[in-house]
XYZ file of C-alpha atoms in Angstrom:
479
model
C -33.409 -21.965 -7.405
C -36.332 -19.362 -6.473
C -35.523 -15.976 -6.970
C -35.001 -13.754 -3.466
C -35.131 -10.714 -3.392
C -32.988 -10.450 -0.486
C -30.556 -11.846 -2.196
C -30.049 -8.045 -4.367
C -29.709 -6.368 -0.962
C -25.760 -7.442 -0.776
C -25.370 -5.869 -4.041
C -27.210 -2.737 -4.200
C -23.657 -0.924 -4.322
C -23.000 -2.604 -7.801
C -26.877 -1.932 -8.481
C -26.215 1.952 -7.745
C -23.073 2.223 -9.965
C -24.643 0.187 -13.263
C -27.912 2.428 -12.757
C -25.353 5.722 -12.289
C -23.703 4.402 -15.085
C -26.643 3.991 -17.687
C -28.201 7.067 -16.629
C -24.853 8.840 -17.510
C -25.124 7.652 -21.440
C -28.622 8.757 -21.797
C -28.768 11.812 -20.207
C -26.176 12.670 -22.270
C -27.908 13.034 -25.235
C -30.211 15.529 -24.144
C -27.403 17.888 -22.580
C -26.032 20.995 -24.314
C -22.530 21.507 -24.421
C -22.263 23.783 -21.419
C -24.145 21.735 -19.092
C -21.980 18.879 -19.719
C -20.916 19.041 -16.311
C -23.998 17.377 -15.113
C -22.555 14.049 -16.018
C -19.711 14.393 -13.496
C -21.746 15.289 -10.827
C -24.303 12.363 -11.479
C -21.006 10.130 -11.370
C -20.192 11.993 -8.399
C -23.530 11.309 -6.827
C -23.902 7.816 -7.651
C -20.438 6.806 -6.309
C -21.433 8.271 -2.884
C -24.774 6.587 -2.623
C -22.856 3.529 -3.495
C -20.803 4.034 -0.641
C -23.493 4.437 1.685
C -25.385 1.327 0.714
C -21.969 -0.641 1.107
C -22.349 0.328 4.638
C -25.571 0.055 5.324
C -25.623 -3.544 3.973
C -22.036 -4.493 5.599
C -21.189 -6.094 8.497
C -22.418 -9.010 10.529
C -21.715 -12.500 9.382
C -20.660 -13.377 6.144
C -22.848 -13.961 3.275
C -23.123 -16.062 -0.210
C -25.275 -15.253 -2.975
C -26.428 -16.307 -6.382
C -25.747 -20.078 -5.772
C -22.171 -19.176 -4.131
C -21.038 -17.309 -7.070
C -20.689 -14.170 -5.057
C -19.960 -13.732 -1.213
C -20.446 -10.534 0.993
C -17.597 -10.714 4.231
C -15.557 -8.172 6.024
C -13.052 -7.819 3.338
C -15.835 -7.148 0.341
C -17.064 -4.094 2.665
C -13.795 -2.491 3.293
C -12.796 -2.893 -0.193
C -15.726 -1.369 -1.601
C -15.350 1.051 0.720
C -12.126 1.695 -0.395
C -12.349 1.578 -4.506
C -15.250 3.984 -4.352
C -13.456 6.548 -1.879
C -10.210 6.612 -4.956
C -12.565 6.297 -7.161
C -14.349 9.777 -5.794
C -11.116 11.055 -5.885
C -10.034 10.593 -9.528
C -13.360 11.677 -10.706
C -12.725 15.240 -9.123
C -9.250 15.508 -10.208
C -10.162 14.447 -13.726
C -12.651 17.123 -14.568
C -10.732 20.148 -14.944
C -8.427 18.165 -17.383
C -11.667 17.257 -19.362
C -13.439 19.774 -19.507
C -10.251 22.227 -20.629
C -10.079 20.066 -23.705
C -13.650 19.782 -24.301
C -13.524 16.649 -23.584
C -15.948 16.423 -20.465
C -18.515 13.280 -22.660
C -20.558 10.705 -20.983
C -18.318 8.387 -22.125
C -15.131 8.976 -19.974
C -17.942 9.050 -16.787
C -19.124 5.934 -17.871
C -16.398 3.790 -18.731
C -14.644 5.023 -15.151
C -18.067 3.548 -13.614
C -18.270 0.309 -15.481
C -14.431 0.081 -14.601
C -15.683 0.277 -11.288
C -18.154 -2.165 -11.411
C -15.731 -4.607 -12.491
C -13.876 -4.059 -9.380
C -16.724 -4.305 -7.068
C -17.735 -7.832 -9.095
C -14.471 -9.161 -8.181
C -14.081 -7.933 -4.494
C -16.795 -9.967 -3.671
C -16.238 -13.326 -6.309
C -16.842 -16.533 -4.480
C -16.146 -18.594 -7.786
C -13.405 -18.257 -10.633
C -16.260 -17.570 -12.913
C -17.176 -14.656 -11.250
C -13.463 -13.315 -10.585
C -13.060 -13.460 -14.481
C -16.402 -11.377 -15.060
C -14.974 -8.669 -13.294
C -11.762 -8.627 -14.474
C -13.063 -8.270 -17.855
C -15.200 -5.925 -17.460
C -12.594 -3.783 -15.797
C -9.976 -4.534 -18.274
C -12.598 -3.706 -21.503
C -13.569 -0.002 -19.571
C -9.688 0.770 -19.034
C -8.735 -0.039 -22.630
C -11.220 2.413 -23.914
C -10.203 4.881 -21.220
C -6.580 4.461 -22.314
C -7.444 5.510 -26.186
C -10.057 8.147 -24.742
C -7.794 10.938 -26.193
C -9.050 10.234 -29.816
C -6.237 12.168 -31.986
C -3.045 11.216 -29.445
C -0.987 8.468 -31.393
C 0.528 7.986 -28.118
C -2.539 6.697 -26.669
C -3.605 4.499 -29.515
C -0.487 2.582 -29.144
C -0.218 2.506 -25.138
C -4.091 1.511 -25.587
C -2.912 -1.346 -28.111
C -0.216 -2.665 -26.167
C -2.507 -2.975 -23.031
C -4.937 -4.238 -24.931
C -2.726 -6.985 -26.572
C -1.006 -7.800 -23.131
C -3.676 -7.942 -21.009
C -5.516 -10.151 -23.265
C -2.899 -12.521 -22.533
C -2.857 -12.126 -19.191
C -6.488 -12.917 -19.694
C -5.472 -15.900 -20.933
C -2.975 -17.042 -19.167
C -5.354 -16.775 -15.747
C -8.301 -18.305 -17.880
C -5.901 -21.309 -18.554
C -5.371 -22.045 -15.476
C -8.659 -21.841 -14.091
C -9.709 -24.578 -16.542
C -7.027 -26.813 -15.221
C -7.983 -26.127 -11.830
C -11.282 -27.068 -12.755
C -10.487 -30.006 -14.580
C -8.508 -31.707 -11.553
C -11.512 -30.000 -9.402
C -14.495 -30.354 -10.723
C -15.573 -26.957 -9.421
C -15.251 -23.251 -9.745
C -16.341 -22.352 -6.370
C -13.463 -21.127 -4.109
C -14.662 -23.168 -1.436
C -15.275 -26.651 -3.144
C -11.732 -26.041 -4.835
C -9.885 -25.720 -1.526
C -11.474 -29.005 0.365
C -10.780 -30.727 -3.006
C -7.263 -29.389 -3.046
C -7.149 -30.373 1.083
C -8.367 -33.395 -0.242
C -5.741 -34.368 -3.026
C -2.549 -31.483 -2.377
C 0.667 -32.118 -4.004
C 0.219 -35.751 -5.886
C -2.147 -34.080 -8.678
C 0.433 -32.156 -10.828
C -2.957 -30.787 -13.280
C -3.797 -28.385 -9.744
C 0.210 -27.046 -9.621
C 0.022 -26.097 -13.058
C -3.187 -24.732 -12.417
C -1.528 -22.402 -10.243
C 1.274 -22.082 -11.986
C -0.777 -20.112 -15.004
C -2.823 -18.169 -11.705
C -0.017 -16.694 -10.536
C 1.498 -15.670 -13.880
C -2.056 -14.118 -14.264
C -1.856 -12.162 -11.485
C 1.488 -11.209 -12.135
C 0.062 -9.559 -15.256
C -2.557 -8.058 -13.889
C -0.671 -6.191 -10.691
C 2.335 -5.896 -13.624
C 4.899 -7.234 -11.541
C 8.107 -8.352 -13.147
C 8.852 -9.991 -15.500
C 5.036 -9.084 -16.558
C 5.822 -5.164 -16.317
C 6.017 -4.842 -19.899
C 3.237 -2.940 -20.386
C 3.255 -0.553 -17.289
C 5.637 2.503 -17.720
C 4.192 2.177 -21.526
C 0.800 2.575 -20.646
C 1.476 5.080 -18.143
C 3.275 7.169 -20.297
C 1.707 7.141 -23.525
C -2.345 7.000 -21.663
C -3.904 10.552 -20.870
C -2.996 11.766 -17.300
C -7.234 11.532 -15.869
C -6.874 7.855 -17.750
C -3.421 6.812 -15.516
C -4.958 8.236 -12.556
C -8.223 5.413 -12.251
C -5.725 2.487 -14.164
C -3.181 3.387 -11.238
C -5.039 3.333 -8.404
C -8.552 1.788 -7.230
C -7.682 -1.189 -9.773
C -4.703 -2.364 -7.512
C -7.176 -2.849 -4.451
C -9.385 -4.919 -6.809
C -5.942 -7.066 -7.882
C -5.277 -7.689 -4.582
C -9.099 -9.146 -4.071
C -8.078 -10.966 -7.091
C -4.755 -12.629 -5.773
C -6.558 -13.295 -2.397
C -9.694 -14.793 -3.562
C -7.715 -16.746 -5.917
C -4.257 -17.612 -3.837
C -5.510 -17.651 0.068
C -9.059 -18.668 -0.042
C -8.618 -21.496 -2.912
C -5.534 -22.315 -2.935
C -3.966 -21.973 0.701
C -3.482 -25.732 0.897
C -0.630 -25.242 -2.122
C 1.022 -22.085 -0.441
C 4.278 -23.846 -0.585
C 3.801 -23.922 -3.992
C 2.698 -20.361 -4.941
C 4.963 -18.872 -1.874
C 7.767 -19.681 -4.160
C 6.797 -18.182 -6.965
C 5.577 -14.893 -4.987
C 9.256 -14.732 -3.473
C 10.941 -14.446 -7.023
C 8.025 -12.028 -8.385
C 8.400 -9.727 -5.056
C 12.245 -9.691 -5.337
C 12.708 -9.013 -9.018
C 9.657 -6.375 -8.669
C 11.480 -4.526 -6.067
C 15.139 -4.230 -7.569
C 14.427 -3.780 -10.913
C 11.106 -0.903 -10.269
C 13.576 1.212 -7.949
C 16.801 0.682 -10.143
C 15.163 1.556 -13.518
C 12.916 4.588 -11.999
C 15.945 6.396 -11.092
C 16.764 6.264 -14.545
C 13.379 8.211 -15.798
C 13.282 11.819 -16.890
C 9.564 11.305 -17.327
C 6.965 11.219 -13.955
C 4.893 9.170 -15.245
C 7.499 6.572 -16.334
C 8.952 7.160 -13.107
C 5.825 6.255 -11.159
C 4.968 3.229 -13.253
C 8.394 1.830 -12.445
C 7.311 2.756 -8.909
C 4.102 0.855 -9.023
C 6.301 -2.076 -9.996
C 8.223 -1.747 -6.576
C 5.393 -1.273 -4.583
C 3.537 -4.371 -6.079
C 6.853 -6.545 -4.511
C 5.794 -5.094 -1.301
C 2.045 -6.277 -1.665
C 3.306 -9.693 -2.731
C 5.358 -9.661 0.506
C 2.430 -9.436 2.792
C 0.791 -12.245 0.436
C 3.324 -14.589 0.535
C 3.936 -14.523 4.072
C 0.708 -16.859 3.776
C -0.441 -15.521 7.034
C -3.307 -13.249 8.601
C -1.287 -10.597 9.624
C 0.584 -11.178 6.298
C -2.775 -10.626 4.428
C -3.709 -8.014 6.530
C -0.608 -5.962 5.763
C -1.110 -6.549 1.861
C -4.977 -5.400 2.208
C -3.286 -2.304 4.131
C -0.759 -1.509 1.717
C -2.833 -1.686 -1.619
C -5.593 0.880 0.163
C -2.893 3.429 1.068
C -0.745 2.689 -2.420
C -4.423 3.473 -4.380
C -4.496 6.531 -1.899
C -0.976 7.657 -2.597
C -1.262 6.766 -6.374
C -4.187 9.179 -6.876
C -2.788 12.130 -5.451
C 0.417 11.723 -7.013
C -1.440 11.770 -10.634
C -4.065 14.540 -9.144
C -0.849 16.564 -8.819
C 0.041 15.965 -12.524
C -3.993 16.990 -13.867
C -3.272 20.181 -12.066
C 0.042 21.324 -13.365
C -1.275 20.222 -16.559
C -3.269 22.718 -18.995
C -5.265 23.150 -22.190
C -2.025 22.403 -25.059
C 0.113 21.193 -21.895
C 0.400 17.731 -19.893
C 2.807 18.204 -17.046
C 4.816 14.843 -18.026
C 8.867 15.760 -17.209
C 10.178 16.168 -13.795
C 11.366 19.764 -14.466
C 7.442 20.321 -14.739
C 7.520 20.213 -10.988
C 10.076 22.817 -10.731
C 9.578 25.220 -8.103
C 5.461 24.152 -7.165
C 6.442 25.765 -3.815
C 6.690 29.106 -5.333
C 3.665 28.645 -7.202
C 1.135 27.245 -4.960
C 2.859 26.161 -1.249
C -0.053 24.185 -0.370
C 0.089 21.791 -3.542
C 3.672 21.900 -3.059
C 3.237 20.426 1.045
C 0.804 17.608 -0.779
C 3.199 16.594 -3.036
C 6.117 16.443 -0.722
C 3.495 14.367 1.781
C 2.214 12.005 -1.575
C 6.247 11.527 -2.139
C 7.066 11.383 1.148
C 4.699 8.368 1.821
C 5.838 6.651 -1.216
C 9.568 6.437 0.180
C 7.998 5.378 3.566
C 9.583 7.900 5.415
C 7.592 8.411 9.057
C 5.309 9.976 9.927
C 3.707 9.104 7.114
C 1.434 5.811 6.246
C 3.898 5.137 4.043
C 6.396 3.534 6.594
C 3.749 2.195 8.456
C 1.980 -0.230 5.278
C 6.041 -1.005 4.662
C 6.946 -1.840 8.704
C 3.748 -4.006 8.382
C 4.493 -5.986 5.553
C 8.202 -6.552 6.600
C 7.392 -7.555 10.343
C 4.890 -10.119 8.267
C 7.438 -11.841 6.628
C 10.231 -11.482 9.605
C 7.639 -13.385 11.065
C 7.895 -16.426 9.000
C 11.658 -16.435 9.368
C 12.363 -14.848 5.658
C 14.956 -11.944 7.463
C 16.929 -12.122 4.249
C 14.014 -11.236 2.251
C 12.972 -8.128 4.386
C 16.547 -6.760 4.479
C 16.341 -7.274 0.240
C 13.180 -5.056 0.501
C 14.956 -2.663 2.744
C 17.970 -2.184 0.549
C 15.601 -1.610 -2.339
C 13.623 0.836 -0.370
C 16.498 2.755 0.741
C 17.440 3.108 -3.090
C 13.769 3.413 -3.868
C 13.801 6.768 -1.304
C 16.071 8.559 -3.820
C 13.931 9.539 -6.876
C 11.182 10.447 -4.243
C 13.464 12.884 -2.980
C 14.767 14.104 -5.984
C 11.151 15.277 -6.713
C 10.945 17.083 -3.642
C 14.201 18.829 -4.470
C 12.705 19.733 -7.674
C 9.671 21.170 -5.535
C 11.354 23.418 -3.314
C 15.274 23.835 -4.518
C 14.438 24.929 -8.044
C 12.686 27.785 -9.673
C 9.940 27.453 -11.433
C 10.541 28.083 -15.489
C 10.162 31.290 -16.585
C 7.006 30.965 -18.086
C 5.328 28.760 -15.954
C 1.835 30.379 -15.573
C -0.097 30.520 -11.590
C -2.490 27.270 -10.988
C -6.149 27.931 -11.616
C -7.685 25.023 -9.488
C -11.718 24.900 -8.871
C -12.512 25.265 -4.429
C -13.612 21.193 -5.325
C -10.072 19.935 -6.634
C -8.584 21.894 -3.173
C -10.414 20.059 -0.950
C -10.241 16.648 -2.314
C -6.307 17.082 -2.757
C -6.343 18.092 0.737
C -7.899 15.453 2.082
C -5.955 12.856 0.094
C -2.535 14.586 1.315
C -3.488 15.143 5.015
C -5.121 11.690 5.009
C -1.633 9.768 4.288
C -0.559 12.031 7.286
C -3.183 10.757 9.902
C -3.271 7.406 8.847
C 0.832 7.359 9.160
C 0.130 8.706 12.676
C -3.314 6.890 13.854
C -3.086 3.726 11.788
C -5.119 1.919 14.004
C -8.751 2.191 12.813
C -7.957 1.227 9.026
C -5.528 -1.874 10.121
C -7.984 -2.876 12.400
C -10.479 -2.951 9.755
C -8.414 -4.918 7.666
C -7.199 -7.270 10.611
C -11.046 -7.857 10.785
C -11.135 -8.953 7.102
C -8.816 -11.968 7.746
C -9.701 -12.976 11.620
């Protein structure tokens, strides 16, 4: 096929971050140790003209590229949209972290970018080729960014274990790819669902296929039982590293599970609806019951992560637009809520301490009120308690599945919730009931952290109470 150029105008976003990426790692070697800040804001600046090219080149009717291997629709552009926004966000939160520990390299900017990359590659997959690509290269950045910390044993082994365990989740999605295209003949979502149309239920090869795709995405969203490695990870990673791994890479695994699940596979749904049901349920009961348990936040809001992942597979199972629609909904505003929850942990953190325990968060409101409101907004949200976005993304996903007569299974994620809404609470007790320790010293935040953990704590308030524009977008995605 003859090369065209316009072909690279649908990915001039991925373009932007490789180039922003490369010219991070050499322009580090000719920076001194106190302008080492430059790298940030080059990050900084190439994430934001990657934004505006993904909308300048959006809209209008969709488009495939590169033989089919990569497609530009309505759900690629919000996406985008979305992983660089987070994305901008943990790269602000993250420097003060960095650069207290002398730790503010090239390297952390540009593994966070090529992690991003990865993400955009696999928002906008058309084939199972391409899906992989990006998941790889996502998974490679965030196992370096998990050992970043250099002399922490504690992030050797999380960075091990995730390493190990997403390898065979790797695996596990890579086998059954090769099954699908052995009873296929094709790696192209499209070809794969007319041939599954075509054949359905009497080729076993294809439900096996799926069979190993769902367990694959089960590992990557780490949904139970493939949650192993979560509250691990979480714990033992440093803070700035949780803060990307918990956030913009959910969006991406929810591009994954709907390239994969709705746009190849929808003729099966009976098949992988089943599956999705037992994942969602056990995901729910056993995140909420065993967070309660946790001392440690960041234990706490991996087990969290685990609940809120039942909720996304809700909205995917319910094998519907609006279903869809509320998934794509609740993954943006969990990667929205995720990142300021961890933004609030780099701040109480400092050079020689990570703030780590929930008694860390004793008495914020005496410290600093306004971090203290954002908090209480981030948890808030999390519990889905109105007016925040929270209970909307929630209310969406369960009228979804009320819709395809599954009432039990809504009033399962309800009871869960209501249990969920407990260790929220408790850390907004610890917030304003409690005084802060005695030697807890005042937060020293730059005017730049401020703002962004403003916007990300106001922003969970006006989408909870004008939730139109965003779920119209993603109502768009799936029309």
């Amino acid at each position: 096929m003859p090369f065209d150029a316009a072909n690279l105008l649908p990915v001039l976003p991925e373009i932007a971050v490789l180039v922003t990426a490369c010219l991070v790692l050499v322009l580090d070697l000719f920076l001194k140790e106190r302008d080492k800040g430059l790298n940030h804001s080059l990050s900084l600046l190439g994430l934001v003209v990657a934004l505006l090219l993904t909308g300048a080149v959006g809209g209008g009717e969709p488009e495939r590229l590169f033989d089919g291997n990569l497609v530009r629709d309505a759900m690629s552009d919000l996406l985008k949209g979305a992983i660089l926004i987070v994305s901008m966000l943990a790269f602000v939160y993250a420097r003060p972290w960095l650069k207290d520990r002398g730790m503010l390299s090239s390297e952390f900017y540009a593994l966070g970018l090529l992690a991003i990359l990865g993400m955009l590659v696999m928002v906008s997959a058309n084939s199972f080729l391409t899906l992989y690509l990006g998941l790889e290269l996502q998974a490679l950045a965030l196992y370096a960014l998990v050992a970043f910390e250099r002399d922490s044993l504690r992030g050797a082994e999380a960075a091990m274990k995730y390493f190990v365990l997403g390898a065979l989740g790797s695996g596990m999605l890579l086998y059954g790819v090769s099954m699908i295209y052995g009873a296929t003949g094709t790696i192209e979502l499209g070809p794969v669902a007319q041939a599954i149309a075509e054949q359905g239920m009497s080729n076993k090869v294809l439900v096996f296929g799926v069979v190993f795709l769902v367990i694959g995405i089960g590992f990557k969203f780490g949904a139970v039982p493939f949650h192993m490695w979560v509250p691990d990870i979480y714990e033992g990673a440093p803070t700035p590293a949780v803060l990307i791994l918990g956030s913009a890479p959910k969006i991406a695994a929810f591009a994954l599970a709907v390239r994969m699940l709705v746009d190849a596979m929808q003729g099966l749904h009976s098949d992988w609806q089943d599956m999705l049901v037992i994942l969602s349920v056990l995901s729910l009961g056993l995140g909420n019951l065993v967070a309660i348990a946790q001392s440690n936040i960041k234990r706490m809001l991996a087990y969290s992560t685990i609940s809120h992942v039942g909720f996304i597979f809700l909205g995917l199972l319910a094998g519907s637009d609006q279903g869809n629609a509320a998934a794509m909904f609740y993954s943006i505003v969990y990667a929205v809520m995720s990142a300021g929850a961890f933004g609030i942990l780099i701040i109480l953190s400092r050079n020689g301490f990570d703030a780590e325990r929930l008694e860390d968060l004793k008495g914020l409101n005496d410290r600093d009120s306004w971090y203290a409101a954002m908090m209480a907004l981030v948890m808030f949200s999390m519990a889905g308690v109105p007016p925040t976005v929270g209970f909307m993304a929630k209310l969406l996903v369960l009228e979804a599945v009320v819709r395809i007569d599954m009432v039990w299974l809504a009033l399962v994620a309800v009871f869960f919730s209501i249990i969920g809404a407990f260790y929220y609470l408790r850390v907004v007790k610890f917030i304003y009931f409690d005084k802060p320790a005695e030697n807890a010293p005042a937060l020293v935040t730059t005017s730049g952290v401020r703002v962004a953990m403003s916007l990300n704590g106001l922003a969970l308030l006006a989408l909870g109470l004008f939730p139109a524009a965003l779920l119209t977008l993603c109502q768009s995605a799936f029309v």
